[in-house]
Short mmCIF file of C-alpha atoms in Angstrom, two decimals:
data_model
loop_
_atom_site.label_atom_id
_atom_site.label_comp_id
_atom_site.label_asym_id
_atom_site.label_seq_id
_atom_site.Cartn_x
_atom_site.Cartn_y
_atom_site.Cartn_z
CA UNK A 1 103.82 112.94 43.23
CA UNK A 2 106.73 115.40 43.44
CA UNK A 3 107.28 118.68 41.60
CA UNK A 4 109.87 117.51 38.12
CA UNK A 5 112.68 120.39 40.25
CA UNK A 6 116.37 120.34 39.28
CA UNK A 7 118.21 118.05 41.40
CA UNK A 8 119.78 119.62 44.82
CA UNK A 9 123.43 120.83 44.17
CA UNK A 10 125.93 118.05 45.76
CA UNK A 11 126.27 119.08 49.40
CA UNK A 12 129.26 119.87 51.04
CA UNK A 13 129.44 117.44 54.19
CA UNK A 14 131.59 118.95 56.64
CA UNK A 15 129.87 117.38 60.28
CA UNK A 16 130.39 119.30 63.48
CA UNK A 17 132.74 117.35 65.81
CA UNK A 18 130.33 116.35 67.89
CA UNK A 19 127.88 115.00 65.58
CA UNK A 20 128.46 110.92 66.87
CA UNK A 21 127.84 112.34 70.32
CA UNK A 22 124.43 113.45 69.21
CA UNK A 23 121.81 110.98 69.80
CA UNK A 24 121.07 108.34 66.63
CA UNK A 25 117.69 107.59 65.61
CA UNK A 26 116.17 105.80 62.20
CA UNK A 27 115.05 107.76 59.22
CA UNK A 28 111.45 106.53 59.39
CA UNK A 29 111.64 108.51 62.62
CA UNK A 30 111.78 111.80 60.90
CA UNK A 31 107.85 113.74 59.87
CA UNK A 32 109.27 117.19 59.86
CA UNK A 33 111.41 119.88 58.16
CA UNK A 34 112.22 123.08 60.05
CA UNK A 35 113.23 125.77 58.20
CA UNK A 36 115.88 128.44 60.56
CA UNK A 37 117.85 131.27 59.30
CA UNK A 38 121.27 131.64 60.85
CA UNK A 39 120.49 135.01 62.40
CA UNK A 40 124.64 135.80 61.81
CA UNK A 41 126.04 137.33 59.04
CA UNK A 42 127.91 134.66 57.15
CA UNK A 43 128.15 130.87 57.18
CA UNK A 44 131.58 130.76 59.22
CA UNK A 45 129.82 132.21 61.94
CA UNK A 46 126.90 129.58 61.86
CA UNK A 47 130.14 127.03 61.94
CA UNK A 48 131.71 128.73 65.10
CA UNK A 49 128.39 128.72 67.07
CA UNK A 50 127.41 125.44 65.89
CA UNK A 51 130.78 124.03 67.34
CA UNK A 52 130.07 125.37 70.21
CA UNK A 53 129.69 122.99 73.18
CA UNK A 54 126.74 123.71 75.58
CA UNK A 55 125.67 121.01 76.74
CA UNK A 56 127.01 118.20 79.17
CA UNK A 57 126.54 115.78 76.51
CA UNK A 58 129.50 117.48 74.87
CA UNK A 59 127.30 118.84 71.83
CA UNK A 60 125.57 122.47 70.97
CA UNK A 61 122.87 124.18 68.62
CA UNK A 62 122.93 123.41 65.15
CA UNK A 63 121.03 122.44 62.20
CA UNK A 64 121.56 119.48 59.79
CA UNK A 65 121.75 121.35 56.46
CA UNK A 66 123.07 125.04 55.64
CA UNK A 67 122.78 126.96 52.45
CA UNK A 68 124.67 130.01 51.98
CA UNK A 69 123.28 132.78 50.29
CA UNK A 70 125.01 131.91 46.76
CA UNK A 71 122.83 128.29 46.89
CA UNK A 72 125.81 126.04 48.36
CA UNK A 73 124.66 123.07 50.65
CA UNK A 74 126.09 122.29 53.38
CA UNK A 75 125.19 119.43 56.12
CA UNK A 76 126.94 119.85 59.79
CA UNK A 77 124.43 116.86 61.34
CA UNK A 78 123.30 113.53 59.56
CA UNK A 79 119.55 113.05 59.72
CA UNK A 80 120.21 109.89 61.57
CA UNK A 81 121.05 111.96 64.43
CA UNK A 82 118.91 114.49 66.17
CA UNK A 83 120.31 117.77 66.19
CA UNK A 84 119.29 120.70 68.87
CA UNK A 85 117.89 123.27 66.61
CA UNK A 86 114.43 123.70 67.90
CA UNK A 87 112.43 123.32 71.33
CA UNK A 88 110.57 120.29 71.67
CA UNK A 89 110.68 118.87 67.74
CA UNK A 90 114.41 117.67 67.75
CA UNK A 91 113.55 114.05 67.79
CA UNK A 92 111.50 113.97 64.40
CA UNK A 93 112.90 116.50 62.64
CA UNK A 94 115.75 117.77 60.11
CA UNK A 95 116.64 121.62 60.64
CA UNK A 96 117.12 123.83 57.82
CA UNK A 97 119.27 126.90 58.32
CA UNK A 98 119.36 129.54 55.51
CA UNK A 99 122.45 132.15 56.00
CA UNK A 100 120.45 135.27 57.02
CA UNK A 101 121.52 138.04 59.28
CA UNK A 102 118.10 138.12 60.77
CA UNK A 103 118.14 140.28 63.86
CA UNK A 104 121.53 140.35 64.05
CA UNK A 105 123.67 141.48 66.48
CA UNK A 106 120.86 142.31 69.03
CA UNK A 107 118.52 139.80 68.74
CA UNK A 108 115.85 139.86 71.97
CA UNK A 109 116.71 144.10 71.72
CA UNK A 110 113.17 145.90 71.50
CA UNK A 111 114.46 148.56 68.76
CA UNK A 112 115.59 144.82 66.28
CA UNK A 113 112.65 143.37 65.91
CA UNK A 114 113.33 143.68 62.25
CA UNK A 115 114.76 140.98 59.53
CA UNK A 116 115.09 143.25 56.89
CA UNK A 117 117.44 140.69 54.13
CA UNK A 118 115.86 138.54 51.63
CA UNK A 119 116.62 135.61 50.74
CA UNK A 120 118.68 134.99 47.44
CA UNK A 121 116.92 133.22 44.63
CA UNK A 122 119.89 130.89 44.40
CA UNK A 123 119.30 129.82 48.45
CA UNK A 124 115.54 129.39 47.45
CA UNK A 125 116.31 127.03 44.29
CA UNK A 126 118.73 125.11 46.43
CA UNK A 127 116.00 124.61 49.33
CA UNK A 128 113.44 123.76 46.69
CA UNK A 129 115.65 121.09 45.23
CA UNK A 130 116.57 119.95 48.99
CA UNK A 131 113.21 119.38 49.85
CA UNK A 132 112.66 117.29 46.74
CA UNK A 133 115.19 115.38 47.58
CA UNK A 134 115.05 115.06 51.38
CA UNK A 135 111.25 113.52 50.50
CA UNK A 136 112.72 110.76 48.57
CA UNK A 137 115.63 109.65 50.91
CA UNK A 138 113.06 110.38 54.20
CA UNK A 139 110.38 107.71 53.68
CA UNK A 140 108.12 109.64 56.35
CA UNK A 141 108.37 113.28 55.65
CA UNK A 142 105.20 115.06 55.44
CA UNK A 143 105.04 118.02 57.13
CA UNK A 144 107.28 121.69 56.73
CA UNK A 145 107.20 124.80 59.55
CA UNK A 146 109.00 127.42 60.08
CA UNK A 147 111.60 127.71 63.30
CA UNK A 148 108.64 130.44 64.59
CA UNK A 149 105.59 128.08 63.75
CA UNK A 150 107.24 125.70 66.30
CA UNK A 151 108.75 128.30 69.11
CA UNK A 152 105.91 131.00 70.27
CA UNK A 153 108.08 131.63 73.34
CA UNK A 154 108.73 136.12 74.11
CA UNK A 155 111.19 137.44 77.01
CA UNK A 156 112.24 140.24 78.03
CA UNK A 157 114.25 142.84 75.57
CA UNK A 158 117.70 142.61 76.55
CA UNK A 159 117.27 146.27 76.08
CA UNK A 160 114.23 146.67 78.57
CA UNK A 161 112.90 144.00 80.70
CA UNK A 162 109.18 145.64 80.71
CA UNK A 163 108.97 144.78 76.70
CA UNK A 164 108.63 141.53 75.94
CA UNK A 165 110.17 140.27 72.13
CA UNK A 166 109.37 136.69 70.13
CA UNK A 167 112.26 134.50 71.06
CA UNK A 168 112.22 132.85 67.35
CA UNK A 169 111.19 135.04 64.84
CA UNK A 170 112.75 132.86 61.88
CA UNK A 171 112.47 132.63 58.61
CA UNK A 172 110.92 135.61 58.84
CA UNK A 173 108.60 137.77 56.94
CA UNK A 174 110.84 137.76 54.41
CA UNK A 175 110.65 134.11 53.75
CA UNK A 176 109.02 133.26 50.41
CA UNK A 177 106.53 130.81 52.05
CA UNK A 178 104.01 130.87 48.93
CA UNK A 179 106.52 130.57 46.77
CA UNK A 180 108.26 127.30 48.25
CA UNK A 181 104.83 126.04 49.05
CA UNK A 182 103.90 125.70 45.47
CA UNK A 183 107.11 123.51 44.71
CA UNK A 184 106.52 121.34 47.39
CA UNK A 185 104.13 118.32 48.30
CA UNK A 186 105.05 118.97 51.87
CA UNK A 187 102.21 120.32 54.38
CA UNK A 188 102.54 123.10 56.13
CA UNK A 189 102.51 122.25 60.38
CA UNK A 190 101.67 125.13 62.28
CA UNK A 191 100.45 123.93 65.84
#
C-alpha cells in the first residue's frame, strides 16, 4: 500500500533533443530509482550539460526527471528510454536529479570533498510525491539507491594524483534518506 502523499506537481516536459536517439525499452523493464544531484549550481546548467553530445550515438549524460530547488518537475528523458545517468544500472532504471551544487566547481579536487547545501523542503515534497507516483505508472518498481550506492569508483584528485577521491558522492550526506524512506514503500538497494 502507498503512503496517502499529495499528488506530484504537473511536470514540466521539456525532452533533451536527443531523447528518440536514446535506446527504448518497456516500462515493466524498469526495478530502480536513482536518486543524483546535479552537482551545478542551477537547473540551466543541468540543461546545457545534459544536451551535451558525448557519445557516437549522438546522445550525453542526463537524468529522466529534475526538480529545482523551489519543487518544480521537470523530465528531459521518458522512462521508456534509458538514459546515461549511472554506470552499469541504465537499462532498469529512472534517474532522479535534484538541483544541488554538490562539489561544485572542482569536483574530483582533494580540498572539495564537501556537499555542504541542503536540500529544500519543497524539492523533498516534490520527490516524495514523484515517487508515489512513479510506483503507480511503473508496474515493477521496487527498489531506491542513491547515485553513490550504485558507483563506488575513486581516482585521482585532479588536484593531486597521489589522493584518491569517490567519483560519485551524490545525494550526499545531506540527503534526507530517513526522512524519504518513511514516505516511501520503496526498498532501499545498496549492493
Amino acid at each position: 500500500m502507498l503512503p496517502d502523499l499529495p499528488p506530484a506537481p504537473e511536470p514540466v516536459v521539456d525532452p533533451l533533443p536527443y531523447e528518440l536517439k536514446l535506446q527504448a525499452r518497456p516500462r515493466a523493464q524498469i526495478d530502480l530509482v536513482v536518486i543524483h544531484c546535479t552537482e551545478l549550481p542551477a537547473l540551466d546548467d543541468a540543461r546545457r550539460a545534459g544536451e551535451r553530445v558525448l557519445y557516437p550515438s549522438g546522445t550525453g549524460n542526463s537524468g529522466h526527471y529534475y526538480i529545482d530547488r523551489d519543487g518544480r518537475v521537470h523530465v528531459y528523458v521518458r522512462p521508456e528510454r534509458i538514459a546515461h545517468h549511472v554506470r552499469g544500472y541504465n537499462d532498469r532504471a529512472v534517474g532522479i536529479e535534484l538541483v544541488n551544487t554538490g562539489r561544485y566547481p572542482h569536483w574530483l579536487a582533494s580540498g572539495s570533498q564537501r556537499m555542504d547545501e541542503p536540500y529544500t523542503p519543497a524539492q523533498i515534497a516534490s520527490l516524495i510525491a514523484l515517487l508515489a507516483s512513479l510506483q503507480r505508472e511503473l508496474p515493477a518498481l521496487k527498489y531506491i539507491a542513491g547515485h553513490e550506492d550504485l558507483d563506488t569508483t575513486h581516482e585521482p584528485a585532479s588536484d593531486d594524483a597521489r589522493v584518491r577521491v569517490p567519483r560519485k558522492m551524490d545525494p550526499g550526506p545531506l540527503f534526507p534518506w530517513d526522512a524519504v524512506m518513511r514516505a516511501t514503500t520503496l526498498e532501499r538497494l545498496v549492493p
